[in-house]
Amino acid sequence: MDYFLTEEQQMIVETAREIAREKIIPLRAELDEKNEFPTSILMDMAKADLFGVFVPEEFGGLGGGCFEIVLVLEELARGCVGVATSFAANALGIYPVMIAGSQEQKERYLPDIASGRKWAAFGLTESNAGSDASGVRTTAVLDGDEWVLNGTKQWITNGGEAQIYSIVAMTDPSKGPRGASIFMVEDGDPGFSYGKKEDKMGIRASATRELIMKDCRIPKDRLVGRKGTGFITVMKTLDISRPGIASLGVGLGQAALDEAVVYAKQRVQFGRPIISFQAVQHMLADMAIQLEAARALVYAAARHIGSNAKNISKASSMCKVFASDMAMKVTTDAVQVLGGYGYMKEYPVEKMMRDAKILQIYEGTNQIQRNVIGQELNKEYASA
Amino acid sequence: MDIIVCIKQVPDTKDVRLDPETNTMAREGVESIMNPFDRHALEEAVRIKENLGGTVTALSMGPPQAEAVLREAISCGADGGVLVSDRAFAGADTWATSYTLAKAMVTLGNFDLVLCGKQAIDGDTAQVGPGLATQLSLPYLTCVQKIRTIGDSGLVAERMMDDGYDVVQLPLPALLTVVKDINEPRVPSLKGKMRAKKAEIRVLRAADIHADEKCIGLAGSPTKVVSVFSPKPRGNRTVFTGSPAEQVEQLVAKLKGLL
């Protein structure tokens, strides 16, 4: 379907598609098998200017918004969701600076992000703070001109690979969510180290690691925004980043549909291609319907968010839920269409199915998203 | 370091047809791409520029639509594109093409290095690079798989051979033709694509390069294609059967019989 992209947006799509075709697809099975971070691919993306897509022009970027990054992530995910996740986590990690950072912080970090010289990561989750983000135990205490951070972050995408980390820590634990703040921690800061690297079911090309802060001392000016506004910034960050996760689902669903249709045309059983059987045709048709509906919702939500609209949480959550549930369903059906071959590692769809699952879990589980949607509905109908 | 990269627009090899009238390749209406070897030459030039500074100019001879590959070259890091294009150039063989490109380079002025792909995938002659160097009296090296060092005083490069490689030192200016092993070309960048869209492509006509009309186009081409045909299958074929050891025995016996 024609989504009326501008010439510039089409260029972005073509560039990301070329990266997926030439750089990601030839390597994805090996990266998955070896649990290996795609350093060289990210450097190729940097050379192609993709890291600058969402960064304002004054800091060396291309000045795109939520919709442009959605277009990039969809194409990258057609290649590999693990690689695409590494790219997405970079944006997630720097959004707090773009949303609430000072001019000095933007000047310090954004040009390096735009050029791809440095990568970012977002440190919110802890062992006891997942869906319940208010469970954060990491603390930050001001000592003279320095903040001293203590705590351990868990399951941090790009952990150990990024150079710039936005870390959520409690500056006033007695105030609950209003006592949280965000700090920029950099690779090499004293007291900052990396812990266990996870061995995951899917998105194995991405790095997921613990961040350990033990009397980690950072300059006073690394606080992002005002003290105590951390959770507000976190919520705003996730509102604009979630359509990105949704678009990973769209790209993945497209890749799975492509594989399934091509296979169904080639595979002959009972003397004819299996695509001629209605049972298979209907599966493919349902996959295509779900996929296109998800794409339309994600694009609409991303354009809505990119227009600087005020109420974006519901649209953001709805597209994340719908597209990630779609990706799980469509990849599972793609494995079914390929039958025994689909279950084997020689074909790419088993990896797609493993990769799909995380989309329903990270950046807020789909259950939490439904909570958000429900709460927003409750507010909208307050007078009813 | 100022570098000229010679680029040819070629029909995608998936889609090749011959013009039955002229026995030359039909170029109209066929999907065109940048000659794949030239893509590697361009990448190498851009890498040298990134390390040493200077400029990269993409040069192509061809019909007006060849402008597209020059824009593509700019999106991959070239600073500018020059198209040598005139009806008078039509039908040029490798000799006339070398002459014409050499004249264009003299018109463009100073350069330190010329990079070409090993050969074009349409004609497959691999003659224009060496022909161009000869016309310009430049030292040259073909089938370069690696440039080891390069600086104002000259370069040291590896020439791919069937049984390994030669290490050759050349003074500058020089001309190199490159093989695919030399590098992995980048994907065109977004900023490059935007620059390419706006870029002015300079066009040089026959008069601009002071070309001798007896040396250009079909008239200036000593090569005449008399006919084009698929060779007939030759002789009888024998398929050896049995275990690999038996097959080898039969093959050896057969070969001995031919002596």
mmCIF file with all atom_site columns, C-alpha atoms in Angstrom, chain B residues 152-232:
data_model
loop_
_atom_site.group_PDB
_atom_site.id
_atom_site.type_symbol
_atom_site.label_atom_id
_atom_site.label_alt_id
_atom_site.label_comp_id
_atom_site.label_asym_id
_atom_site.label_entity_id
_atom_site.label_seq_id
_atom_site.pdbx_PDB_ins_code
_atom_site.Cartn_x
_atom_site.Cartn_y
_atom_site.Cartn_z
_atom_site.occupancy
_atom_site.B_iso_or_equiv
_atom_site.pdbx_formal_charge
_atom_site.auth_seq_id
_atom_site.auth_comp_id
_atom_site.auth_asym_id
_atom_site.auth_atom_id
_atom_site.pdbx_PDB_model_num
ATOM 1  C CA . ASP B 1 152 ? 53.059 11.789  -2.423  1.00 0.00 ? 152 ASP B CA 1
ATOM 2  C CA . SER B 1 153 ? 56.129 9.793   -3.431  1.00 0.00 ? 153 SER B CA 1
ATOM 3  C CA . GLY B 1 154 ? 54.178 6.878   -4.913  1.00 0.00 ? 154 GLY B CA 1
ATOM 4  C CA . LEU B 1 155 ? 52.383 3.702   -4.024  1.00 0.00 ? 155 LEU B CA 1
ATOM 5  C CA . VAL B 1 156 ? 52.996 0.038   -3.343  1.00 0.00 ? 156 VAL B CA 1
ATOM 6  C CA . ALA B 1 157 ? 50.245 -2.347  -4.438  1.00 0.00 ? 157 ALA B CA 1
ATOM 7  C CA . GLU B 1 158 ? 49.544 -6.047  -4.772  1.00 0.00 ? 158 GLU B CA 1
ATOM 8  C CA . ARG B 1 159 ? 48.640 -7.358  -8.226  1.00 0.00 ? 159 ARG B CA 1
ATOM 9  C CA . MET B 1 160 ? 46.528 -10.504 -8.115  1.00 0.00 ? 160 MET B CA 1
ATOM 10 C CA . MET B 1 161 ? 47.998 -13.425 -10.058 1.00 0.00 ? 161 MET B CA 1
ATOM 11 C CA . ASP B 1 162 ? 46.724 -16.960 -10.634 1.00 0.00 ? 162 ASP B CA 1
ATOM 12 C CA . ASP B 1 163 ? 49.278 -18.344 -8.184  1.00 0.00 ? 163 ASP B CA 1
ATOM 13 C CA . GLY B 1 164 ? 49.502 -15.566 -5.603  1.00 0.00 ? 164 GLY B CA 1
ATOM 14 C CA . TYR B 1 165 ? 50.312 -11.880 -6.035  1.00 0.00 ? 165 TYR B CA 1
ATOM 15 C CA . ASP B 1 166 ? 53.080 -9.527  -7.142  1.00 0.00 ? 166 ASP B CA 1
ATOM 16 C CA . VAL B 1 167 ? 54.126 -6.545  -5.015  1.00 0.00 ? 167 VAL B CA 1
ATOM 17 C CA . VAL B 1 168 ? 54.747 -3.567  -7.278  1.00 0.00 ? 168 VAL B CA 1
ATOM 18 C CA . GLN B 1 169 ? 55.955 -0.057  -6.572  1.00 0.00 ? 169 GLN B CA 1
ATOM 19 C CA . LEU B 1 170 ? 54.780 2.805   -8.822  1.00 0.00 ? 170 LEU B CA 1
ATOM 20 C CA . PRO B 1 171 ? 55.477 6.527   -8.905  1.00 0.00 ? 171 PRO B CA 1
ATOM 21 C CA . LEU B 1 172 ? 52.526 8.919   -9.081  1.00 0.00 ? 172 LEU B CA 1
ATOM 22 C CA . PRO B 1 173 ? 50.577 9.853   -11.085 1.00 0.00 ? 173 PRO B CA 1
ATOM 23 C CA . ALA B 1 174 ? 49.598 6.308   -11.985 1.00 0.00 ? 174 ALA B CA 1
ATOM 24 C CA . LEU B 1 175 ? 46.611 4.235   -13.024 1.00 0.00 ? 175 LEU B CA 1
ATOM 25 C CA . LEU B 1 176 ? 45.347 1.120   -11.249 1.00 0.00 ? 176 LEU B CA 1
ATOM 26 C CA . THR B 1 177 ? 42.596 -1.295  -12.169 1.00 0.00 ? 177 THR B CA 1
ATOM 27 C CA . VAL B 1 178 ? 41.137 -3.121  -9.184  1.00 0.00 ? 178 VAL B CA 1
ATOM 28 C CA . VAL B 1 179 ? 39.544 -6.504  -8.448  1.00 0.00 ? 179 VAL B CA 1
ATOM 29 C CA . LYS B 1 180 ? 36.671 -7.142  -6.036  1.00 0.00 ? 180 LYS B CA 1
ATOM 30 C CA . ASP B 1 181 ? 38.964 -8.434  -3.293  1.00 0.00 ? 181 ASP B CA 1
ATOM 31 C CA . ILE B 1 182 ? 40.338 -4.937  -2.691  1.00 0.00 ? 182 ILE B CA 1
ATOM 32 C CA . ASN B 1 183 ? 37.498 -3.833  -0.408  1.00 0.00 ? 183 ASN B CA 1
ATOM 33 C CA . GLU B 1 184 ? 33.845 -4.100  0.514   1.00 0.00 ? 184 GLU B CA 1
ATOM 34 C CA . PRO B 1 185 ? 31.956 -1.121  -0.930  1.00 0.00 ? 185 PRO B CA 1
ATOM 35 C CA . ARG B 1 186 ? 29.766 0.917   1.372   1.00 0.00 ? 186 ARG B CA 1
ATOM 36 C CA . VAL B 1 187 ? 26.043 1.515   1.028   1.00 0.00 ? 187 VAL B CA 1
ATOM 37 C CA . PRO B 1 188 ? 25.328 5.046   -0.310  1.00 0.00 ? 188 PRO B CA 1
ATOM 38 C CA . SER B 1 189 ? 24.808 7.400   2.626   1.00 0.00 ? 189 SER B CA 1
ATOM 39 C CA . LEU B 1 190 ? 21.704 9.493   3.216   1.00 0.00 ? 190 LEU B CA 1
ATOM 40 C CA . LYS B 1 191 ? 23.609 12.769  3.168   1.00 0.00 ? 191 LYS B CA 1
ATOM 41 C CA . GLY B 1 192 ? 25.408 11.551  0.049   1.00 0.00 ? 192 GLY B CA 1
ATOM 42 C CA . LYS B 1 193 ? 22.101 10.800  -1.664  1.00 0.00 ? 193 LYS B CA 1
ATOM 43 C CA . MET B 1 194 ? 20.830 14.267  -0.859  1.00 0.00 ? 194 MET B CA 1
ATOM 44 C CA . ARG B 1 195 ? 24.073 15.824  -2.135  1.00 0.00 ? 195 ARG B CA 1
ATOM 45 C CA . ALA B 1 196 ? 23.869 13.673  -5.274  1.00 0.00 ? 196 ALA B CA 1
ATOM 46 C CA . LYS B 1 197 ? 20.342 14.815  -5.982  1.00 0.00 ? 197 LYS B CA 1
ATOM 47 C CA . LYS B 1 198 ? 21.421 18.463  -6.033  1.00 0.00 ? 198 LYS B CA 1
ATOM 48 C CA . ALA B 1 199 ? 24.844 17.979  -7.651  1.00 0.00 ? 199 ALA B CA 1
ATOM 49 C CA . GLU B 1 200 ? 25.635 19.529  -11.035 1.00 0.00 ? 200 GLU B CA 1
ATOM 50 C CA . ILE B 1 201 ? 27.071 16.945  -13.389 1.00 0.00 ? 201 ILE B CA 1
ATOM 51 C CA . ARG B 1 202 ? 29.590 18.577  -15.726 1.00 0.00 ? 202 ARG B CA 1
ATOM 52 C CA . VAL B 1 203 ? 29.158 17.421  -19.338 1.00 0.00 ? 203 VAL B CA 1
ATOM 53 C CA . LEU B 1 204 ? 32.089 17.418  -21.766 1.00 0.00 ? 204 LEU B CA 1
ATOM 54 C CA . ARG B 1 205 ? 31.373 17.319  -25.524 1.00 0.00 ? 205 ARG B CA 1
ATOM 55 C CA . ALA B 1 206 ? 33.774 16.326  -28.280 1.00 0.00 ? 206 ALA B CA 1
ATOM 56 C CA . ALA B 1 207 ? 34.675 19.984  -28.862 1.00 0.00 ? 207 ALA B CA 1
ATOM 57 C CA . ASP B 1 208 ? 35.328 20.581  -25.151 1.00 0.00 ? 208 ASP B CA 1
ATOM 58 C CA . ILE B 1 209 ? 38.057 17.947  -25.053 1.00 0.00 ? 209 ILE B CA 1
ATOM 59 C CA . HIS B 1 210 ? 39.559 18.895  -28.439 1.00 0.00 ? 210 HIS B CA 1
ATOM 60 C CA . ALA B 1 211 ? 39.105 15.362  -29.721 1.00 0.00 ? 211 ALA B CA 1
ATOM 61 C CA . ASP B 1 212 ? 40.353 14.451  -33.189 1.00 0.00 ? 212 ASP B CA 1
ATOM 62 C CA . GLU B 1 213 ? 37.200 13.318  -34.957 1.00 0.00 ? 213 GLU B CA 1
ATOM 63 C CA . LYS B 1 214 ? 39.085 10.537  -36.729 1.00 0.00 ? 214 LYS B CA 1
ATOM 64 C CA . CYS B 1 215 ? 39.853 8.990   -33.360 1.00 0.00 ? 215 CYS B CA 1
ATOM 65 C CA . ILE B 1 216 ? 36.397 8.920   -31.762 1.00 0.00 ? 216 ILE B CA 1
ATOM 66 C CA . GLY B 1 217 ? 33.185 6.964   -32.100 1.00 0.00 ? 217 GLY B CA 1
ATOM 67 C CA . LEU B 1 218 ? 32.605 4.234   -34.640 1.00 0.00 ? 218 LEU B CA 1
ATOM 68 C CA . ALA B 1 219 ? 34.878 5.962   -37.192 1.00 0.00 ? 219 ALA B CA 1
ATOM 69 C CA . GLY B 1 220 ? 37.784 6.014   -34.767 1.00 0.00 ? 220 GLY B CA 1
ATOM 70 C CA . SER B 1 221 ? 37.363 2.388   -33.764 1.00 0.00 ? 221 SER B CA 1
ATOM 71 C CA . PRO B 1 222 ? 39.647 -0.199  -35.352 1.00 0.00 ? 222 PRO B CA 1
ATOM 72 C CA . THR B 1 223 ? 37.470 -2.989  -33.927 1.00 0.00 ? 223 THR B CA 1
ATOM 73 C CA . LYS B 1 224 ? 34.598 -4.086  -36.162 1.00 0.00 ? 224 LYS B CA 1
ATOM 74 C CA . VAL B 1 225 ? 32.150 -6.681  -34.899 1.00 0.00 ? 225 VAL B CA 1
ATOM 75 C CA . VAL B 1 226 ? 31.597 -8.927  -37.907 1.00 0.00 ? 226 VAL B CA 1
ATOM 76 C CA . SER B 1 227 ? 29.116 -11.295 -36.326 1.00 0.00 ? 227 SER B CA 1
ATOM 77 C CA . VAL B 1 228 ? 27.975 -12.489 -32.940 1.00 0.00 ? 228 VAL B CA 1
ATOM 78 C CA . PHE B 1 229 ? 26.976 -16.096 -32.405 1.00 0.00 ? 229 PHE B CA 1
ATOM 79 C CA . SER B 1 230 ? 26.797 -18.798 -29.771 1.00 0.00 ? 230 SER B CA 1
ATOM 80 C CA . PRO B 1 231 ? 29.532 -21.371 -30.424 1.00 0.00 ? 231 PRO B CA 1
ATOM 81 C CA . LYS B 1 232 ? 28.222 -24.753 -31.520 1.00 0.00 ? 232 LYS B CA 1
#
